[in-house]
Every structure is written in C-alpha cells, then in structure tokens.
mmCIF file of C-alpha atoms in Angstrom:
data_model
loop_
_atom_site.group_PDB
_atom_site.id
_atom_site.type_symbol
_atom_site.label_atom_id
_atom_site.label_comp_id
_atom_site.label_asym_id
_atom_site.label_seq_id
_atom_site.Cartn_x
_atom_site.Cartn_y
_atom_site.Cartn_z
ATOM 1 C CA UNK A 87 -4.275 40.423 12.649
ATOM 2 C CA UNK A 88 -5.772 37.398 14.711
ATOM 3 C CA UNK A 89 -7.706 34.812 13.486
ATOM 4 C CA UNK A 90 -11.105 35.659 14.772
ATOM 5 C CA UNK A 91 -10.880 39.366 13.629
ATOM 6 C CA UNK A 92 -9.756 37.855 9.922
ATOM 7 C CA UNK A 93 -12.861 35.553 9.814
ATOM 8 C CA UNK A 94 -15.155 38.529 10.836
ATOM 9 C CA UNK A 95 -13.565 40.779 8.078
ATOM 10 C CA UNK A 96 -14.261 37.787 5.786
ATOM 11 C CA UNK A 97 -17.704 37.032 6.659
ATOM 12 C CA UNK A 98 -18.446 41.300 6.051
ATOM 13 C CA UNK A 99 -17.150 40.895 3.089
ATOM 14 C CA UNK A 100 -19.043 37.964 1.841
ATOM 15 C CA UNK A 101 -22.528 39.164 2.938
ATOM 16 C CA UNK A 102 -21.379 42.824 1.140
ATOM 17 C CA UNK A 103 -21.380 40.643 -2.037
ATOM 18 C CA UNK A 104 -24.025 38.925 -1.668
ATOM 19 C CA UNK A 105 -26.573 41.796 0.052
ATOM 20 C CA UNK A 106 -27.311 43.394 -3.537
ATOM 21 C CA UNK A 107 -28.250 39.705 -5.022
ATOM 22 C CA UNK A 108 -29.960 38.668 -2.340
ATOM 23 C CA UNK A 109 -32.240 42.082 -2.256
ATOM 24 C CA UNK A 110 -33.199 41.574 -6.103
ATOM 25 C CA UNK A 111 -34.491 38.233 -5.011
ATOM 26 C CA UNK A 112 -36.669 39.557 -2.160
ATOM 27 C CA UNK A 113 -38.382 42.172 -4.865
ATOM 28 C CA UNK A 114 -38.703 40.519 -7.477
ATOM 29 C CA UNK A 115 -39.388 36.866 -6.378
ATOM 30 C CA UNK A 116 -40.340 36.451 -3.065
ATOM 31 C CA UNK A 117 -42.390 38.891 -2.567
ATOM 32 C CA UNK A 118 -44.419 38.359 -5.698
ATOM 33 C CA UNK A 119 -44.712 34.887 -4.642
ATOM 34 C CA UNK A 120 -46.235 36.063 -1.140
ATOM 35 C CA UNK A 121 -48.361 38.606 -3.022
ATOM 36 C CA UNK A 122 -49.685 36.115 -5.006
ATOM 37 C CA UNK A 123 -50.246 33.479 -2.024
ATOM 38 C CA UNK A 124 -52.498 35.964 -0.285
ATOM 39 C CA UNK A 125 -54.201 37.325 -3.573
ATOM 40 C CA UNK A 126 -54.960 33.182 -4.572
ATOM 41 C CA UNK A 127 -57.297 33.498 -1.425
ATOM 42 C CA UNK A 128 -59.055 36.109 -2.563
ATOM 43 C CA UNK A 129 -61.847 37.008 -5.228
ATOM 44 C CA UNK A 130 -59.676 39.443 -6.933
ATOM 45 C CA UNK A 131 -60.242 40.483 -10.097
ATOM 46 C CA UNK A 132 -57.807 42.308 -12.234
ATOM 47 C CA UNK A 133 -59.992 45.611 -12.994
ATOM 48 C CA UNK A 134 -61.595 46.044 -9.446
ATOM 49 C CA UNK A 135 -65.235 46.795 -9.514
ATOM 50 C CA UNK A 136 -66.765 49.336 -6.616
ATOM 51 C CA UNK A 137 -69.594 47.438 -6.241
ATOM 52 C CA UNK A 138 -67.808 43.895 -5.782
ATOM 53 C CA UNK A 139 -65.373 44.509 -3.358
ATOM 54 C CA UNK A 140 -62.991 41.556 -3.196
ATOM 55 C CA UNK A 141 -63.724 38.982 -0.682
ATOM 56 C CA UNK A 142 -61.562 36.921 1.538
ATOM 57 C CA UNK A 143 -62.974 32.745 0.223
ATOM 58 C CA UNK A 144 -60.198 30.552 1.874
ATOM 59 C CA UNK A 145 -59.220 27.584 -0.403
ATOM 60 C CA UNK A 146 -62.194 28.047 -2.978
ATOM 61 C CA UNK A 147 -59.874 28.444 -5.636
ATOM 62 C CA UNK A 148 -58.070 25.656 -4.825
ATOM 63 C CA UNK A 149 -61.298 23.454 -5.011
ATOM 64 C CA UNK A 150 -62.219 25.128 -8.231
ATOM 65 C CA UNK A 151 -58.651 24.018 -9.451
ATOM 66 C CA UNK A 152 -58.622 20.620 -8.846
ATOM 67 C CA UNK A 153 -62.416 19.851 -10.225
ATOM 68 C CA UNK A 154 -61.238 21.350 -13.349
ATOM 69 C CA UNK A 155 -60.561 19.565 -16.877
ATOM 70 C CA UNK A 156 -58.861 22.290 -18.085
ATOM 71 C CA UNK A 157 -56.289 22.141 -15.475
ATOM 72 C CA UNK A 158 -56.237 18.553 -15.561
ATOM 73 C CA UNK A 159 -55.500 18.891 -19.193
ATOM 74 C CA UNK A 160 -53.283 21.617 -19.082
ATOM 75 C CA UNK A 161 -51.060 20.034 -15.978
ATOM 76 C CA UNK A 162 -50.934 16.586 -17.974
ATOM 77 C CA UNK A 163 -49.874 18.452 -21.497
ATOM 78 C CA UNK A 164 -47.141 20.106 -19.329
ATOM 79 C CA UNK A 165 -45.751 16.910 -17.594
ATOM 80 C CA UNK A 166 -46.248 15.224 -21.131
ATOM 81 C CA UNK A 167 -43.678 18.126 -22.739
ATOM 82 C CA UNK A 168 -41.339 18.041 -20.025
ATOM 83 C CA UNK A 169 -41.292 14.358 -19.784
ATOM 84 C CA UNK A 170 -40.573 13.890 -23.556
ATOM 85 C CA UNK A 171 -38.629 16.912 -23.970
ATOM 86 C CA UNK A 172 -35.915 16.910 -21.006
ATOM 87 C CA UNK A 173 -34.660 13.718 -22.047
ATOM 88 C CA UNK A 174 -34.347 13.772 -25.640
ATOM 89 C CA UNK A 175 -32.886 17.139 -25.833
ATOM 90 C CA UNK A 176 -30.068 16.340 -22.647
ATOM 91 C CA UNK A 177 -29.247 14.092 -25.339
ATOM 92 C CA UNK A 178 -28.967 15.299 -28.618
ATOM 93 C CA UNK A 179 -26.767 18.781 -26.666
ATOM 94 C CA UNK A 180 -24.652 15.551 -26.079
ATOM 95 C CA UNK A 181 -24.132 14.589 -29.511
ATOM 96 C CA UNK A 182 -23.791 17.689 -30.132
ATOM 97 C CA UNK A 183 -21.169 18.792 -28.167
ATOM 98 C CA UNK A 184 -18.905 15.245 -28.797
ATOM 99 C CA UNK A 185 -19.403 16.502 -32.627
ATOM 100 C CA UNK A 186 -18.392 20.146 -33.015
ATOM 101 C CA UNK A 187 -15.420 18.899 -29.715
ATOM 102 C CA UNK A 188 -13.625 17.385 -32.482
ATOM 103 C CA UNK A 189 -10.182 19.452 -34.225
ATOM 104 C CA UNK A 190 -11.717 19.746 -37.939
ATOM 105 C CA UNK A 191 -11.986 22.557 -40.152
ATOM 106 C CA UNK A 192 -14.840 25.097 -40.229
ATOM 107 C CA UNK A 193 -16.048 23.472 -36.429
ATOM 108 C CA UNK A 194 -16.323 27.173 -34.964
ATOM 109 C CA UNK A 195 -18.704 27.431 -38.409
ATOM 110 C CA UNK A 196 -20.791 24.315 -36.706
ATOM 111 C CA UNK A 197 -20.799 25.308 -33.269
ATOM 112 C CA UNK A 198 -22.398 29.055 -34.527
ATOM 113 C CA UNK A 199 -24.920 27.166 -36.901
ATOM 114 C CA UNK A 200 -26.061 24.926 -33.853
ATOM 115 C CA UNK A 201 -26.164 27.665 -31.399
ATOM 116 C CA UNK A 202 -27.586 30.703 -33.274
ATOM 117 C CA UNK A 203 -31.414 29.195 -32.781
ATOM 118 C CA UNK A 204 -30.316 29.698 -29.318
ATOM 119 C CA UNK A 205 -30.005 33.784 -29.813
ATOM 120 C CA UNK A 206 -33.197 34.007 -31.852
ATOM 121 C CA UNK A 207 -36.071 34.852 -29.963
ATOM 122 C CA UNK A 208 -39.199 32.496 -29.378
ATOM 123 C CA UNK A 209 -41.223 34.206 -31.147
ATOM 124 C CA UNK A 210 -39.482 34.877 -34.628
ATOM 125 C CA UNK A 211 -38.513 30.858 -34.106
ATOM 126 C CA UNK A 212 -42.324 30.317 -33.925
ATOM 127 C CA UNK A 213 -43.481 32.094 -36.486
ATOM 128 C CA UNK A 214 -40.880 30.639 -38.498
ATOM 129 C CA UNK A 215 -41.943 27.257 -37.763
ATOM 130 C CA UNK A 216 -45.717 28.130 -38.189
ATOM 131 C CA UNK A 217 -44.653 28.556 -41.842
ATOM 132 C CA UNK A 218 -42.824 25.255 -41.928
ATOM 133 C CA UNK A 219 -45.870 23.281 -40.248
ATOM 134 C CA UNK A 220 -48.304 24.628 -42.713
ATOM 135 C CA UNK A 221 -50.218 21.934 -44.238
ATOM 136 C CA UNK A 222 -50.425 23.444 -47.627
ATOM 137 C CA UNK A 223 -47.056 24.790 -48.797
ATOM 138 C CA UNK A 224 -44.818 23.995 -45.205
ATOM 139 C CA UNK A 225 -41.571 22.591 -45.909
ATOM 140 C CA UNK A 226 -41.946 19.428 -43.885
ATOM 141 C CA UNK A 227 -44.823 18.547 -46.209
ATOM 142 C CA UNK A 228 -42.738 19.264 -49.137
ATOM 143 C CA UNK A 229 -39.963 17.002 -47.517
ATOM 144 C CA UNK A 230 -42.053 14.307 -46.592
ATOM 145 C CA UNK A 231 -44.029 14.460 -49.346
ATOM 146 C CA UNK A 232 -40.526 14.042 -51.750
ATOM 147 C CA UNK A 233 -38.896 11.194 -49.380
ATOM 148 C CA UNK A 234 -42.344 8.908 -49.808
ATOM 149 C CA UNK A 235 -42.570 9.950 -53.166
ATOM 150 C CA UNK A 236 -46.110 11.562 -52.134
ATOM 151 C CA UNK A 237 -47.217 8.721 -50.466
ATOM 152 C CA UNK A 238 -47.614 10.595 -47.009
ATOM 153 C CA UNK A 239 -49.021 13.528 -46.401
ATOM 154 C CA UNK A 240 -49.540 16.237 -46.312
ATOM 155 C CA UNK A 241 -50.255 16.924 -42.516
ATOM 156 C CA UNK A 242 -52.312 19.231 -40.264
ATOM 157 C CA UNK A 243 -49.325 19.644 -37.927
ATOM 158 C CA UNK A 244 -50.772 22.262 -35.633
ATOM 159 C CA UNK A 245 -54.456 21.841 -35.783
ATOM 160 C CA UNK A 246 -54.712 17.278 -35.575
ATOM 161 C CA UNK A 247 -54.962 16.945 -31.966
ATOM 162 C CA UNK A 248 -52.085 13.965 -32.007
ATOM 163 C CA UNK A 249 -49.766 15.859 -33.660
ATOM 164 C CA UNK A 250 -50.104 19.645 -31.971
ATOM 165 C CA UNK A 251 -48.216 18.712 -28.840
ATOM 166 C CA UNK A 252 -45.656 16.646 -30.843
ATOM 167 C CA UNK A 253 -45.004 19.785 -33.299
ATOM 168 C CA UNK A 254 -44.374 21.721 -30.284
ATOM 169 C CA UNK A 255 -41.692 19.370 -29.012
ATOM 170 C CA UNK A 256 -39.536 19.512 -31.919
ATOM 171 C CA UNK A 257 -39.436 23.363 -32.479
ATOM 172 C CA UNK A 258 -38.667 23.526 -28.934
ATOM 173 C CA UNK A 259 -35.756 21.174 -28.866
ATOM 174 C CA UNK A 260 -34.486 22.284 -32.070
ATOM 175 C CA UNK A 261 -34.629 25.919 -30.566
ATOM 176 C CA UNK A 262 -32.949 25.013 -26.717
ATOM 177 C CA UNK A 263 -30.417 22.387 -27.678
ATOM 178 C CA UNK A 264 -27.552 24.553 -28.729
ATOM 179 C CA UNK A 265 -27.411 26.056 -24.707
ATOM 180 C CA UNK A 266 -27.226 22.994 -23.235
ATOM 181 C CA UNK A 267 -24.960 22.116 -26.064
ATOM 182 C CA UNK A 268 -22.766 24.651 -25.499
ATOM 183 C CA UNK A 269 -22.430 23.604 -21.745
ATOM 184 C CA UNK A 270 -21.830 20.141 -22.424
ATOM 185 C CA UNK A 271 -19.206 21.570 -24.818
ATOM 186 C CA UNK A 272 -17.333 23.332 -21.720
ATOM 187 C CA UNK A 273 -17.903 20.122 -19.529
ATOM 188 C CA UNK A 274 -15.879 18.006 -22.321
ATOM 189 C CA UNK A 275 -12.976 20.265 -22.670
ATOM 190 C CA UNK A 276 -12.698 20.449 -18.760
ATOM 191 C CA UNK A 277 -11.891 16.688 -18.899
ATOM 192 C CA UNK A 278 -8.174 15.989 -18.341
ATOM 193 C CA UNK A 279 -6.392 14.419 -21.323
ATOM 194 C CA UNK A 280 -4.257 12.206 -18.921
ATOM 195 C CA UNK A 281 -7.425 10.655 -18.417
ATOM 196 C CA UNK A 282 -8.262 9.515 -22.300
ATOM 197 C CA UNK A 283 -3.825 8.920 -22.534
ATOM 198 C CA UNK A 284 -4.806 6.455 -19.669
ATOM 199 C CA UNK A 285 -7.388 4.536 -21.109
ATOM 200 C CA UNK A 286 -5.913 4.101 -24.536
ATOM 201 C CA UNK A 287 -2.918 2.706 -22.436
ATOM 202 C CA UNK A 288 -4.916 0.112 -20.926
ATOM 203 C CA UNK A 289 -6.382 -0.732 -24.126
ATOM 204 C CA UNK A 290 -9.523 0.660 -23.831
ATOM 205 C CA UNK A 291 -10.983 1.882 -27.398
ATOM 206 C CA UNK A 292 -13.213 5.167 -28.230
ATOM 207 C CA UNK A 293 -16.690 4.124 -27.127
ATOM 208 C CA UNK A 294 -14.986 2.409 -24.160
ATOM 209 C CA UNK A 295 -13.584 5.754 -23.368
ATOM 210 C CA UNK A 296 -16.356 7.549 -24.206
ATOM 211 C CA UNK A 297 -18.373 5.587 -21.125
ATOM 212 C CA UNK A 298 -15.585 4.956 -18.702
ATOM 213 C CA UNK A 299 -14.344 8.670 -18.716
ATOM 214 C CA UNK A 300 -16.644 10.972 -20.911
ATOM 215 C CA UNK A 301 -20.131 9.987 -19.159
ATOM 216 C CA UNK A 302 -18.332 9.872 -15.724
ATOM 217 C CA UNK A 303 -16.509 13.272 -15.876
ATOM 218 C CA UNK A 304 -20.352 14.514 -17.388
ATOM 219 C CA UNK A 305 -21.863 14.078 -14.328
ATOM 220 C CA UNK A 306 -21.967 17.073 -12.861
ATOM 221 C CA UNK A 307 -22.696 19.025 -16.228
ATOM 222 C CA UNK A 308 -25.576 16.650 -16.747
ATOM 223 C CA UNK A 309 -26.878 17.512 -13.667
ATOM 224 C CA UNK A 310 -26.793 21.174 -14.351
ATOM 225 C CA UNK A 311 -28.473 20.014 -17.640
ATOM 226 C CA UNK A 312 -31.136 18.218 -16.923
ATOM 227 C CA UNK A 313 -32.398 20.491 -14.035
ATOM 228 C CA UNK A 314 -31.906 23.779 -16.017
ATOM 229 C CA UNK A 315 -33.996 21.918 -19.086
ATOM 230 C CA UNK A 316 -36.542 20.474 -16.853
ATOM 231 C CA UNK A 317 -37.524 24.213 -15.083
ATOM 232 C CA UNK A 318 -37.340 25.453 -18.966
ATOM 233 C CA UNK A 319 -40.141 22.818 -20.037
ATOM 234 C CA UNK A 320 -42.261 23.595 -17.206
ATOM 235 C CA UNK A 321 -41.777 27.499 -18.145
ATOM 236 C CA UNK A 322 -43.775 26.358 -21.923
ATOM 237 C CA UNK A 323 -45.562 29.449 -22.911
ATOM 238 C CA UNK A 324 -44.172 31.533 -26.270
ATOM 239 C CA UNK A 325 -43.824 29.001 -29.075
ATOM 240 C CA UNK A 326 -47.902 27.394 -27.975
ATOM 241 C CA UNK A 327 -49.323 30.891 -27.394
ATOM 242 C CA UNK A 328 -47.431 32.019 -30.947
ATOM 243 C CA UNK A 329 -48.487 28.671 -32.942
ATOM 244 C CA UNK A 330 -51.422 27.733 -31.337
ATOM 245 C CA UNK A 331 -52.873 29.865 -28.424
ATOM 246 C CA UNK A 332 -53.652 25.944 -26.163
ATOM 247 C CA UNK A 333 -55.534 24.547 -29.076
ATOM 248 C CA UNK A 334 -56.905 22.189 -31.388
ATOM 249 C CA UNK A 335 -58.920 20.999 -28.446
ATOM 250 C CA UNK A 336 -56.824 22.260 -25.235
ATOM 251 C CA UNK A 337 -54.182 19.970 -26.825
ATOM 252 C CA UNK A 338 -51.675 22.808 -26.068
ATOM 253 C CA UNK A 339 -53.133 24.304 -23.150
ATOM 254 C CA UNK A 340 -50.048 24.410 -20.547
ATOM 255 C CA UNK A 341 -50.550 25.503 -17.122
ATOM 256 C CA UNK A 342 -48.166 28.885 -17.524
ATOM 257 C CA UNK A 343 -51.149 29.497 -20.620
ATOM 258 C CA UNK A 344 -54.037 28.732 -18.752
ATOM 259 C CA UNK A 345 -52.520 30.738 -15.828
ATOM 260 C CA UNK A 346 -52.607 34.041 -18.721
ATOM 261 C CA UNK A 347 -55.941 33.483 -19.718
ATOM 262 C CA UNK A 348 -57.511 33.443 -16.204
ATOM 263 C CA UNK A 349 -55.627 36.391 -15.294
ATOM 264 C CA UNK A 350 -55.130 38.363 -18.437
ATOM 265 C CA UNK A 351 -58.393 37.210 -20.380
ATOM 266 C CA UNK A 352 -61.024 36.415 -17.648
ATOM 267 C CA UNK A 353 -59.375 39.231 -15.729
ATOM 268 C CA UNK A 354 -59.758 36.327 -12.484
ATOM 269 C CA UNK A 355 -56.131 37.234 -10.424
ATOM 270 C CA UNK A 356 -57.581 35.228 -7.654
ATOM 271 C CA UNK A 357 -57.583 32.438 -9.572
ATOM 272 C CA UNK A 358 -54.903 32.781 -11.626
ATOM 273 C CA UNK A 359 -52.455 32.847 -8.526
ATOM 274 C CA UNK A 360 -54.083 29.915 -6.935
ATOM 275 C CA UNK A 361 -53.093 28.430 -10.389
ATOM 276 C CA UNK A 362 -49.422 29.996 -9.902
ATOM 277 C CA UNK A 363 -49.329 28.673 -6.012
ATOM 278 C CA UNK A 364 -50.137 25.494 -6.792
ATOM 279 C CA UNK A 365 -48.008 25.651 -10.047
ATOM 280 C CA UNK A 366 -45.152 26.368 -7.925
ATOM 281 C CA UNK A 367 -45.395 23.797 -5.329
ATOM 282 C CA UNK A 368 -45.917 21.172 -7.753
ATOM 283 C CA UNK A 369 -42.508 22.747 -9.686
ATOM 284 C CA UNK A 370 -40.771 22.772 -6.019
ATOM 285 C CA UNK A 371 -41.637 19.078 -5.172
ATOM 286 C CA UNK A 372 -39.911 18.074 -8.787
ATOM 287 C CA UNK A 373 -36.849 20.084 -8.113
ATOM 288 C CA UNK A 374 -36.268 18.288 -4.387
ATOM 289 C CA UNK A 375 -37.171 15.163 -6.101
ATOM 290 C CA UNK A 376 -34.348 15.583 -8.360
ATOM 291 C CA UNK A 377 -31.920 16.667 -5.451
ATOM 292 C CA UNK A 378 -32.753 14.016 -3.438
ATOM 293 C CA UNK A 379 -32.028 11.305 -6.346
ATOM 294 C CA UNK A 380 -28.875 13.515 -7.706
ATOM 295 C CA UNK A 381 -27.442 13.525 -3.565
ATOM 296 C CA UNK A 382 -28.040 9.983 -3.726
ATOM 297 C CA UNK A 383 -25.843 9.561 -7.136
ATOM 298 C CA UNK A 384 -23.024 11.547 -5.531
ATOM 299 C CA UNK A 385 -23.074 9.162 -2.783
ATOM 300 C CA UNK A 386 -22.922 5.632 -4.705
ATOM 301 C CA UNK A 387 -19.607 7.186 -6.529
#
C-alpha cells in the first residue's frame, strides 16, 4: 500500500473516532452556548406571556449587568474563592500525595480515607458540614471551644459576613483535594527512580531531591492541576446554595448562583444568559491567560 493511500486510511480513521465526541460537544455545548448568546439579547422570560411577546433589546442586559452590585459582588466573591482556593488546595493534594506515596502499612487505608470525600456528593458533604458549622452544638465549636479552654467562641460560621465565604473554602477544599490528590499521586509514581538513585549519588539529600526532581517532573501534572481546580472554583454553586443560598448579606452570592436566581427565581432567561455570556468570556480570558503563561514555562525549560 503507498504512502499517501496509508495516510488517507489513517486520517478516516482518526476523524471515525473522534466524529461521535465531537457531535456530543456540538449538542450539548455549543449550541447551548449559541442559544444562550442570542436569548441574552432578548427580553425572554422563562414562562412566556401572550401579551409580552419577547423583544429583540441589543446589549441592555449587558448594561444592566455591569451597573449592578449584585454582580459586582457576586463576580468579586467568585474571584475571591478561586483565588484562595486554587492555590491552597494544589497544595495540600501535594502533601498529600508525597504522604500516602510512601511503602508503609495500612497506606491503601489512607489513600481511601483521603479520597472517599471525593465520591460523596456535594450535597450530603454540605449538609454534613452545616451540622459541623452550627454555632450551638457544631463540632468546630466544641473543638475550639476545648483547645482555648472556652476562651473562643463559639462562632456564627455561616451567618457573620467575614466568616461565610471562609467556611465555604474549607468544606470545599476538604471535599476536592483527594482528586487532585490522587493525580498528583499518579504523577509521582511516573517519576523514574534512576532519577532519585542519581541525586542521592551526587549527594543531594531528600528535600534537595524533592525540588530538583519531584517539583520538576510535577510540572506537567501541576498544570493539569491547577487548571482543572481553577474551572472547578469558578463552577461554585452546591455547597453555597446547600449552606447558605448567597447569604448573610450576598456574602456567598457567586455568579453560577446569581445566574439561578435570575433565571430560575425571577424567571428573567434574558438576563440570566447575558449573565452566562459574559460569565463565560470572563472564564475563557482566564483559561488563555493561563496557557499563555504555562507555553511560556515550557519554553524557559
């Protein structure tokens, strides 16, 4: 068989695998996307009324969007939880992962314990914590209450305006970090042992190791990492609308919340996809952002 008639064959082959994929995202992303984009033009409400038809009003949504606090709010509580959240959690799956790595007994016992919060659905995880938080009989009153010997507490976790967002932080890192745990836990034992043989021949001891090999061989995992953790944050919905619902104050509100209520609540679709359009681009220019600096990374080493 020549070579062109080979490459052809090939190229069928590859587009056969990838034509059912690809069709899934047409339905059920892109053209929910474009829906929305024409709908966030629109005066569209969600139960139509005969008398109102809906009306074409060009970028008053948009408008309405930027001139208002609770978006304002809602957009800075979002970059505030993804900001906090990406970083500290990338880290602790690090930990982690070095930990349960190690040849001890039991470890397959620590690696479930870390990673069944993973398998447990928002929701029972919220409610859960809701318990925990409560300022009466929660457990992290008890706790802190017992380490000061009563000198703190006890705490309004989820209704004092400081500490709402905070509360929300920690249930949500305690929940997520045993995925990207588990990943870091593949990246470590995909690292050569020649590598660490090497090291300890020059002379170089454990935390040398750990940054002249570990953290370099990471890179690529962390990348993964930190991009599938930072479209996670921005997803924030379950654990505030379970704990919460956006308050005390809008010191929850996110935008994927706000988004529900003007769509599912206020019934305004219009609205609520000018939310999700603008939602999205704002998502898409982070993403690029994060490509541009990670190309830039691959290029210095």
């Amino acid at each position: 068989m020549n070579r062109p008639s080979l490459e052809k064959r090939e190229t069928f082959a590859a587009w056969s695998f990838c034509a059912l994929p690809l069709s899934f995202l047409l339905l059920f992303l892109v053209t929910p996307f474009i829906i929305a984009f024409v709908i966030s033009f629109t005066d569209q409400r969600l139960i139509t009324n005969p008398n109102l038809p809906t009306q074409f009003i060009a970028f008053r949504n948009f408008l309405r969007l930027f001139n208002s606090p609770s978006f304002h709010q809602a957009l800075l509580n979002t970059f505030i939880f993804a900001v906090f959240v990406v970083p500290l959690q990338t880290f602790l799956a690090l930990v982690l992962a070095v930990l349960v790595n190690q040849k001890l007994r039991f470890i397959n016992l620590f690696r479930t314990i870390y990673f069944s919060p993973v398998v447990t659905t928002m929701v029972v995880v919220s409610i859960i914590w809701y318990f925990f938080y409560n300022p009466g009989e929660g457990l992290i009153n008890h706790m802190i209450s017992f380490i000061s010997f009563g000198k703190l507490g006890p705490y309004s976790w989820l209704k004092d305006t400081t500490l709402a967002l905070p509360s929300i932080m920690i249930l949500s890192i305690w929940q997520g970090v045993g995925f990207q745990m588990v990943i870091y836990l593949a990246g470590l034992q995909g690292i050569p042992n020649e590598l660490y043989e090497a090291g300890r021949v020059d002379g170089a001891n454990t935390w040398q190791q750990f940054w002249q090999i570990t953290i370099p061989q990471l890179r690529n995992t962390t990348i993964f990492v930190i991009i599938s953790t930072t479209i996670l944050a921005f997803k924030l919905f379950t654990q505030v609308w379970v704990m919460t619902m956006g308050g005390p104050q809008g010191a929850t509100k996110t935008i994927i919340l706000l988004l529900y209520e003007e769509g599912f609540k206020m019934l305004r679709v219009g609205y609520a996809s000018a939310i999700g359009v603008l939602f999205f681009l704002i998502v898409l220019a982070v993403s690029l952002i994060q490509r541009i600096y990670l190309k830039e990374e691959r290029a210095v080493t």
